[in-house]
GROMACS .gro file of C-alpha atoms in nm:
model
  329
    1VAL     CA    1  -1.161  -1.199  -0.854
    2THR     CA    2  -1.023  -0.785  -0.934
    3VAL     CA    3  -0.857  -0.576  -0.723
    4ARG     CA    4  -1.176  -0.400  -0.668
    5ASP     CA    5  -1.450  -0.633  -0.629
    6ALA     CA    6  -1.147  -0.750  -0.325
    7LEU     CA    7  -1.186  -0.439  -0.143
    8ASN     CA    8  -1.551  -0.407  -0.173
    9ALA     CA    9  -1.649  -0.734  -0.031
   10ALA     CA   10  -1.412  -0.610   0.266
   11LEU     CA   11  -1.590  -0.329   0.290
   12ASP     CA   12  -1.948  -0.493   0.271
   13GLU     CA   13  -1.823  -0.777   0.545
   14GLU     CA   14  -1.679  -0.534   0.789
   15MET     CA   15  -1.972  -0.354   0.763
   16GLU     CA   16  -2.226  -0.629   0.826
   17ARG     CA   17  -1.981  -0.768   1.098
   18ASP     CA   18  -1.968  -0.408   1.304
   19ASP     CA   19  -2.248  -0.127   1.280
   20ARG     CA   20  -1.972   0.143   1.396
   21VAL     CA   21  -1.827   0.067   1.094
   22TYR     CA   22  -1.885   0.376   0.806
   23ILE     CA   23  -1.761   0.504   0.512
   24LEU     CA   24  -1.747   0.901   0.416
   25GLY     CA   25  -1.570   1.106   0.093
   26GLU     CA   26  -1.608   1.240  -0.176
   27GLU     CA   27  -1.897   1.040  -0.395
   28VAL     CA   28  -1.866   0.684  -0.243
   29ALA     CA   29  -2.271   0.703  -0.214
   30MET     CA   30  -2.473   0.782  -0.502
   31TYR     CA   31  -2.265   0.728  -0.736
   32ASP     CA   32  -2.126   0.403  -0.584
   33GLY     CA   33  -1.730   0.553  -0.556
   34ALA     CA   34  -1.523   0.730  -0.824
   35TYR     CA   35  -1.343   0.398  -0.882
   36LYS     CA   36  -1.639   0.170  -0.740
   37VAL     CA   37  -1.477   0.051  -0.495
   38SER     CA   38  -1.824   0.115  -0.296
   39LYS     CA   39  -2.063  -0.010  -0.502
   40GLY     CA   40  -2.368  -0.113  -0.388
   41LEU     CA   41  -2.296  -0.028   0.018
   42TRP     CA   42  -2.525   0.327  -0.025
   43LYS     CA   43  -2.817   0.146  -0.144
   44LYS     CA   44  -2.755  -0.151   0.111
   45TYR     CA   45  -2.647   0.036   0.451
   46GLY     CA   46  -2.840   0.347   0.327
   47ASP     CA   47  -2.728   0.775   0.427
   48LYS     CA   48  -2.606   0.696   0.800
   49ARG     CA   49  -2.354   0.483   0.691
   50VAL     CA   50  -2.205   0.582   0.349
   51ILE     CA   51  -2.215   0.926   0.322
   52ASP     CA   52  -2.130   1.176   0.067
   53THR     CA   53  -1.930   1.486   0.120
   54PRO     CA   54  -1.811   1.837  -0.004
   55ILE     CA   55  -1.551   1.832  -0.170
   56THR     CA   56  -1.313   1.954   0.100
   57GLU     CA   57  -1.020   1.676   0.253
   58MET     CA   58  -0.934   1.896   0.564
   59GLY     CA   59  -1.314   1.876   0.667
   60PHE     CA   60  -1.444   1.503   0.594
   61ALA     CA   61  -1.119   1.358   0.775
   62GLY     CA   62  -1.188   1.654   1.042
   63ILE     CA   63  -1.529   1.472   1.112
   64ALA     CA   64  -1.406   1.085   1.045
   65VAL     CA   65  -1.136   1.164   1.341
   66GLY     CA   66  -1.373   1.320   1.604
   67SER     CA   67  -1.603   1.003   1.469
   68ALA     CA   68  -1.334   0.788   1.554
   69MET     CA   69  -1.251   0.931   1.867
   70ALA     CA   70  -1.608   0.901   1.972
   71GLY     CA   71  -1.620   0.546   1.953
   72LEU     CA   72  -1.719   0.470   1.568
   73ARG     CA   73  -1.483   0.318   1.300
   74PRO     CA   74  -1.455   0.520   1.017
   75VAL     CA   75  -1.327   0.446   0.660
   76CYS     CA   76  -1.184   0.778   0.491
   77GLU     CA   77  -1.172   0.774   0.106
   78PHE     CA   78  -0.980   1.023  -0.081
   79MET     CA   79  -1.058   1.045  -0.435
   80THR     CA   80  -0.621   1.029  -0.474
   81PHE     CA   81  -0.402   1.049  -0.179
   82ASN     CA   82  -0.235   1.346  -0.314
   83PHE     CA   83  -0.552   1.487  -0.216
   84ALA     CA   84  -0.506   1.394   0.128
   85MET     CA   85  -0.235   1.683   0.127
   86GLN     CA   86  -0.505   1.916   0.222
   87ALA     CA   87  -0.575   1.663   0.535
   88ILE     CA   88  -0.245   1.601   0.661
   89ASP     CA   89  -0.279   1.773   0.932
   90GLN     CA   90  -0.563   1.568   1.092
   91ILE     CA   91  -0.421   1.251   0.935
   92ILE     CA   92  -0.085   1.308   1.141
   93ASN     CA   93  -0.180   1.598   1.425
   94SER     CA   94  -0.503   1.455   1.505
   95ALA     CA   95  -0.509   1.096   1.457
   96ALA     CA   96  -0.174   0.986   1.515
   97LYS     CA   97  -0.060   1.127   1.755
   98THR     CA   98  -0.358   1.124   2.003
   99PHE     CA   99  -0.290   0.791   2.131
  100TYR     CA  100   0.003   0.874   2.270
  101MET     CA  101  -0.057   1.239   2.382
  102SER     CA  102  -0.339   1.092   2.572
  103ALA     CA  103  -0.169   0.852   2.788
  104GLY     CA  104  -0.302   0.553   2.579
  105LYS     CA  105  -0.645   0.633   2.686
  106VAL     CA  106  -0.773   0.740   2.317
  107ASN     CA  107  -0.790   0.538   2.022
  108VAL     CA  108  -0.835   0.674   1.687
  109PRO     CA  109  -0.969   0.367   1.516
  110ILE     CA  110  -0.997   0.485   1.136
  111VAL     CA  111  -0.855   0.389   0.795
  112PHE     CA  112  -0.818   0.620   0.567
  113ARG     CA  113  -0.747   0.483   0.183
  114GLY     CA  114  -0.761   0.590  -0.161
  115PRO     CA  115  -0.543   0.564  -0.487
  116ASN     CA  116  -0.142   0.592  -0.428
  117GLY     CA  117   0.088   0.672  -0.689
  118ALA     CA  118   0.149   0.686  -1.016
  119ALA     CA  119  -0.141   0.629  -1.248
  120SER     CA  120  -0.177   0.745  -1.632
  121GLY     CA  121  -0.128   1.024  -1.773
  122VAL     CA  122  -0.298   1.248  -1.493
  123ALA     CA  123   0.059   1.409  -1.454
  124ALA     CA  124   0.235   1.528  -1.136
  125GLN     CA  125  -0.066   1.646  -0.877
  126HIS     CA  126  -0.242   1.314  -0.910
  127SER     CA  127   0.063   1.038  -0.933
  128GLN     CA  128   0.304   1.098  -0.647
  129CYS     CA  129   0.332   0.792  -0.387
  130PHE     CA  130   0.308   0.896   0.007
  131GLY     CA  131   0.414   0.554   0.144
  132ALA     CA  132   0.783   0.693   0.233
  133TRP     CA  133   0.552   0.972   0.408
  134TYR     CA  134   0.308   0.793   0.593
  135ALA     CA  135   0.561   0.541   0.708
  136HIS     CA  136   0.800   0.821   0.850
  137CYS     CA  137   0.510   0.932   1.166
  138PRO     CA  138   0.494   0.724   1.430
  139GLY     CA  139   0.134   0.646   1.576
  140LEU     CA  140   0.019   0.520   1.180
  141LYS     CA  141   0.015   0.179   1.038
  142VAL     CA  142   0.053   0.176   0.684
  143ILE     CA  143  -0.029  -0.059   0.425
  144SER     CA  144   0.035  -0.108   0.036
  145PRO     CA  145  -0.089  -0.426  -0.059
  146TYR     CA  146  -0.021  -0.581  -0.421
  147SER     CA  147  -0.311  -0.882  -0.496
  148SER     CA  148  -0.651  -0.894  -0.419
  149GLU     CA  149  -0.632  -1.134  -0.141
  150ASP     CA  150  -0.360  -0.806   0.025
  151HIS     CA  151  -0.640  -0.574  -0.028
  152LYS     CA  152  -0.927  -0.810   0.101
  153GLY     CA  153  -0.753  -0.933   0.409
  154LEU     CA  154  -0.561  -0.613   0.519
  155LEU     CA  155  -0.835  -0.394   0.454
  156LYS     CA  156  -1.048  -0.611   0.692
  157ALA     CA  157  -0.778  -0.574   0.990
  158ALA     CA  158  -0.731  -0.279   0.876
  159ILE     CA  159  -1.098  -0.145   1.001
  160ARG     CA  160  -1.058  -0.365   1.263
  161ASP     CA  161  -0.773  -0.239   1.421
  162PRO     CA  162  -0.773   0.020   1.699
  163ASP     CA  163  -0.503   0.268   1.554
  164PRO     CA  164  -0.533   0.464   1.263
  165VAL     CA  165  -0.436   0.306   0.918
  166VAL     CA  166  -0.310   0.428   0.614
  167PHE     CA  167  -0.441   0.211   0.324
  168LEU     CA  168  -0.242   0.266  -0.029
  169GLU     CA  169  -0.417   0.122  -0.322
  170ASN     CA  170  -0.298   0.193  -0.661
  171GLU     CA  171  -0.530   0.288  -0.940
  172ILE     CA  172  -0.385   0.039  -1.241
  173LEU     CA  173  -0.442  -0.213  -1.005
  174TYR     CA  174  -0.866  -0.194  -0.936
  175GLY     CA  175  -0.920  -0.370  -1.256
  176ALA     CA  176  -0.680  -0.637  -1.255
  177GLN     CA  177  -0.773  -1.020  -1.173
  178TYR     CA  178  -0.555  -1.232  -0.908
  179PRO     CA  179  -0.718  -1.553  -0.807
  180MET     CA  180  -0.846  -1.613  -0.424
  181SER     CA  181  -0.812  -1.880  -0.219
  182ASP     CA  182  -1.130  -2.039  -0.075
  183GLU     CA  183  -0.979  -1.902   0.259
  184ALA     CA  184  -0.947  -1.548   0.132
  185LEU     CA  185  -1.344  -1.581   0.006
  186SER     CA  186  -1.490  -1.647   0.324
  187LYS     CA  187  -1.624  -1.336   0.581
  188ASP     CA  188  -1.357  -1.459   0.838
  189PHE     CA  189  -0.989  -1.342   0.625
  190ILE     CA  190  -0.769  -1.143   0.764
  191ILE     CA  191  -0.424  -1.061   0.640
  192PRO     CA  192  -0.194  -0.961   0.976
  193ILE     CA  193  -0.105  -0.601   0.926
  194GLY     CA  194   0.291  -0.578   0.982
  195LYS     CA  195   0.370  -0.971   0.769
  196ALA     CA  196   0.517  -0.947   0.410
  197LYS     CA  197   0.437  -1.272   0.190
  198VAL     CA  198   0.783  -1.442  -0.040
  199GLU     CA  199   0.578  -1.399  -0.339
  200ARG     CA  200   0.826  -1.596  -0.524
  201PRO     CA  201   1.105  -1.828  -0.351
  202GLY     CA  202   1.456  -1.753  -0.522
  203ASN     CA  203   1.819  -1.818  -0.406
  204HIS     CA  204   2.039  -1.614  -0.637
  205LEU     CA  205   1.928  -1.222  -0.494
  206THR     CA  206   1.627  -1.101  -0.293
  207VAL     CA  207   1.377  -0.831  -0.482
  208VAL     CA  208   1.205  -0.632  -0.212
  209ALA     CA  209   0.840  -0.426  -0.335
  210HIS     CA  210   0.563  -0.282  -0.259
  211SER     CA  211   0.227  -0.253  -0.435
  212ARG     CA  212   0.200  -0.259  -0.821
  213ALA     CA  213   0.613  -0.258  -0.795
  214VAL     CA  214   0.584  -0.608  -0.705
  215GLU     CA  215   0.429  -0.755  -1.035
  216LEU     CA  216   0.705  -0.582  -1.228
  217SER     CA  217   1.006  -0.729  -0.992
  218LEU     CA  218   0.749  -1.073  -1.057
  219GLU     CA  219   0.731  -1.032  -1.446
  220ALA     CA  220   1.174  -0.910  -1.426
  221ALA     CA  221   1.175  -1.257  -1.182
  222LYS     CA  222   1.058  -1.433  -1.498
  223GLU     CA  223   1.226  -1.248  -1.765
  224LEU     CA  224   1.569  -1.326  -1.536
  225SER     CA  225   1.445  -1.690  -1.491
  226ARG     CA  226   1.528  -1.771  -1.858
  227VAL     CA  227   1.911  -1.666  -1.843
  228GLY     CA  228   1.923  -1.867  -1.551
  229ILE     CA  229   1.918  -1.641  -1.224
  230ASP     CA  230   1.688  -1.707  -0.951
  231ILE     CA  231   1.517  -1.432  -0.801
  232GLU     CA  232   1.320  -1.425  -0.454
  233VAL     CA  233   1.070  -1.191  -0.427
  234ILE     CA  234   0.920  -1.005  -0.135
  235ASN     CA  235   0.604  -0.841  -0.158
  236LEU     CA  236   0.589  -0.616   0.198
  237ARG     CA  237   0.258  -0.536   0.215
  238THR     CA  238   0.257  -0.329   0.454
  239LEU     CA  239   0.511  -0.067   0.499
  240ARG     CA  240   0.507   0.030   0.889
  241PRO     CA  241   0.551  -0.190   1.031
  242LEU     CA  242   0.818  -0.342   0.803
  243ASP     CA  243   0.866  -0.698   0.848
  244GLU     CA  244   1.318  -0.674   0.910
  245GLN     CA  245   1.292  -1.064   0.965
  246THR     CA  246   1.147  -1.181   0.659
  247ILE     CA  247   1.348  -0.957   0.442
  248THR     CA  248   1.653  -1.021   0.661
  249LYS     CA  249   1.649  -1.408   0.608
  250SER     CA  250   1.621  -1.361   0.233
  251VAL     CA  251   1.894  -1.148   0.253
  252VAL     CA  252   2.109  -1.405   0.427
  253LYS     CA  253   1.993  -1.667   0.189
  254THR     CA  254   2.027  -1.493  -0.091
  255LYS     CA  255   2.301  -1.252  -0.018
  256HIS     CA  256   2.195  -0.967  -0.225
  257LEU     CA  257   1.944  -0.749  -0.280
  258VAL     CA  258   1.760  -0.522  -0.507
  259THR     CA  259   1.459  -0.301  -0.314
  260VAL     CA  260   1.167  -0.123  -0.612
  261GLU     CA  261   0.938   0.120  -0.563
  262GLN     CA  262   0.734   0.344  -0.785
  263GLY     CA  263   0.772   0.644  -0.539
  264TRP     CA  264   1.089   0.921  -0.535
  265PRO     CA  265   1.454   0.787  -0.471
  266ASN     CA  266   1.546   1.051  -0.213
  267SER     CA  267   1.417   0.937   0.160
  268GLY     CA  268   1.205   0.590   0.003
  269ILE     CA  269   1.146   0.259   0.103
  270GLY     CA  270   1.429   0.132  -0.029
  271SER     CA  271   1.629   0.387   0.152
  272GLU     CA  272   1.487   0.254   0.490
  273ILE     CA  273   1.555  -0.115   0.414
  274CYS     CA  274   1.878  -0.067   0.280
  275ALA     CA  275   1.971   0.090   0.566
  276ARG     CA  276   1.816  -0.173   0.783
  277ILE     CA  277   2.033  -0.437   0.676
  278VAL     CA  278   2.362  -0.218   0.640
  279GLU     CA  279   2.292  -0.169   1.011
  280SER     CA  280   2.181  -0.566   1.127
  281GLU     CA  281   2.382  -0.878   1.085
  282ALA     CA  282   2.255  -0.978   0.781
  283PHE     CA  283   2.506  -0.718   0.639
  284TYR     CA  284   2.791  -0.956   0.657
  285HIS     CA  285   2.600  -1.175   0.451
  286LEU     CA  286   2.617  -0.928   0.158
  287ASP     CA  287   2.814  -1.041  -0.158
  288ALA     CA  288   2.776  -0.679  -0.306
  289PRO     CA  289   2.630  -0.324  -0.228
  290PRO     CA  290   2.224  -0.317  -0.239
  291VAL     CA  291   2.082  -0.140  -0.516
  292ARG     CA  292   1.727   0.041  -0.513
  293VAL     CA  293   1.466   0.096  -0.818
  294THR     CA  294   1.272   0.365  -0.793
  295GLY     CA  295   1.077   0.614  -0.977
  296VAL     CA  296   1.259   0.939  -1.125
  297ASP     CA  297   1.368   1.250  -0.893
  298VAL     CA  298   1.082   1.434  -1.062
  299PRO     CA  299   0.761   1.559  -1.064
  300MET     CA  300   0.571   1.273  -1.275
  301PRO     CA  301   0.552   1.473  -1.620
  302TYR     CA  302   0.213   1.440  -1.843
  303THR     CA  303   0.363   1.310  -2.187
  304LYS     CA  304   0.310   0.912  -2.191
  305SER     CA  305   0.674   0.916  -2.340
  306LEU     CA  306   0.782   1.086  -2.068
  307GLU     CA  307   0.567   0.930  -1.794
  308ILE     CA  308   0.719   0.559  -1.888
  309ILE     CA  309   1.077   0.690  -1.818
  310ALA     CA  310   0.987   0.849  -1.508
  311LEU     CA  311   0.841   0.507  -1.377
  312PRO     CA  312   1.087   0.216  -1.319
  313GLN     CA  313   0.994  -0.080  -1.613
  314VAL     CA  314   1.096  -0.457  -1.601
  315SER     CA  315   1.420  -0.362  -1.784
  316ASP     CA  316   1.526  -0.145  -1.496
  317ILE     CA  317   1.492  -0.456  -1.244
  318VAL     CA  318   1.684  -0.675  -1.507
  319SER     CA  319   1.977  -0.469  -1.564
  320ALA     CA  320   1.946  -0.360  -1.139
  321VAL     CA  321   1.973  -0.756  -1.083
  322LYS     CA  322   2.291  -0.817  -1.283
  323LYS     CA  323   2.459  -0.575  -1.200
  324VAL     CA  324   2.419  -0.654  -0.836
  325LEU     CA  325   2.522  -1.038  -0.965
  326GLY     CA  326   2.788  -0.880  -1.172
  327VAL     CA  327   2.686  -1.046  -1.462
  328LYS     CA  328   2.722  -0.860  -1.808
  329SER     CA  329   2.422  -0.815  -2.024
   0.00000   0.00000   0.00000
């Protein structure tokens, strides 16, 4: 099942289950969504529940937040999270802080979703990862899924959640196909927010990644296994709250840590994970300092040859693992 179809199924099932759920955003209705994630939903549910908006992120995000305060459950699509910068006041000041500022009286059950991070050949203003930005802010839950099961189970959980959720997808993954269990295909399938998944068990080193970086890490693991290096790959799934328990348990077992992300190095998700491990009991189990594999600290270049250099590749992960383990290439 493709990630696109998994997301579509999650939206359809939750709209069918709860008539308070509705979708709004640019081209989500008649055009079936810029990435065809909302395909067929306008025809099925009509104008009141699948709403095309003008190109004004601050405006329609504000409408969505207000409707959530009034008891609806909006799913607000941004054509790319880069454009969500136009609406960051609504996401942070209006949605994230209201439950706290109202002393727990006003919930804002809203999902902000859309493609995040690097696509392909779309340059700096369409290729930024906002995982670390939103994970920095109390009041938000932040999800960064990898597989089709992740996308379906976590989007359903996000829509049902009483708090604002930022749901960060990856454009490159929309057309990717992943196996789905019979359980995942059912309408009752939910993945709890805040639980990471061990995608590949291993004993020599822990690699922690999210979104498309999980795929790169699994490819690196396959390559390293050929030379006898057995790495454990953890798929974070959720960036806030972070599943410290799963990461710590793995690091205590393997005694080595590498983090992988497509975002920038400064104040990134990898930095946070390394800090938490160093501040915890797991630090005393480490046999080498943790290493981060990240995007390069520049706005995304447009030129394809430079774009490849700006993003972490499988070879970068392999090199980082060998460096931490003290293995000479």
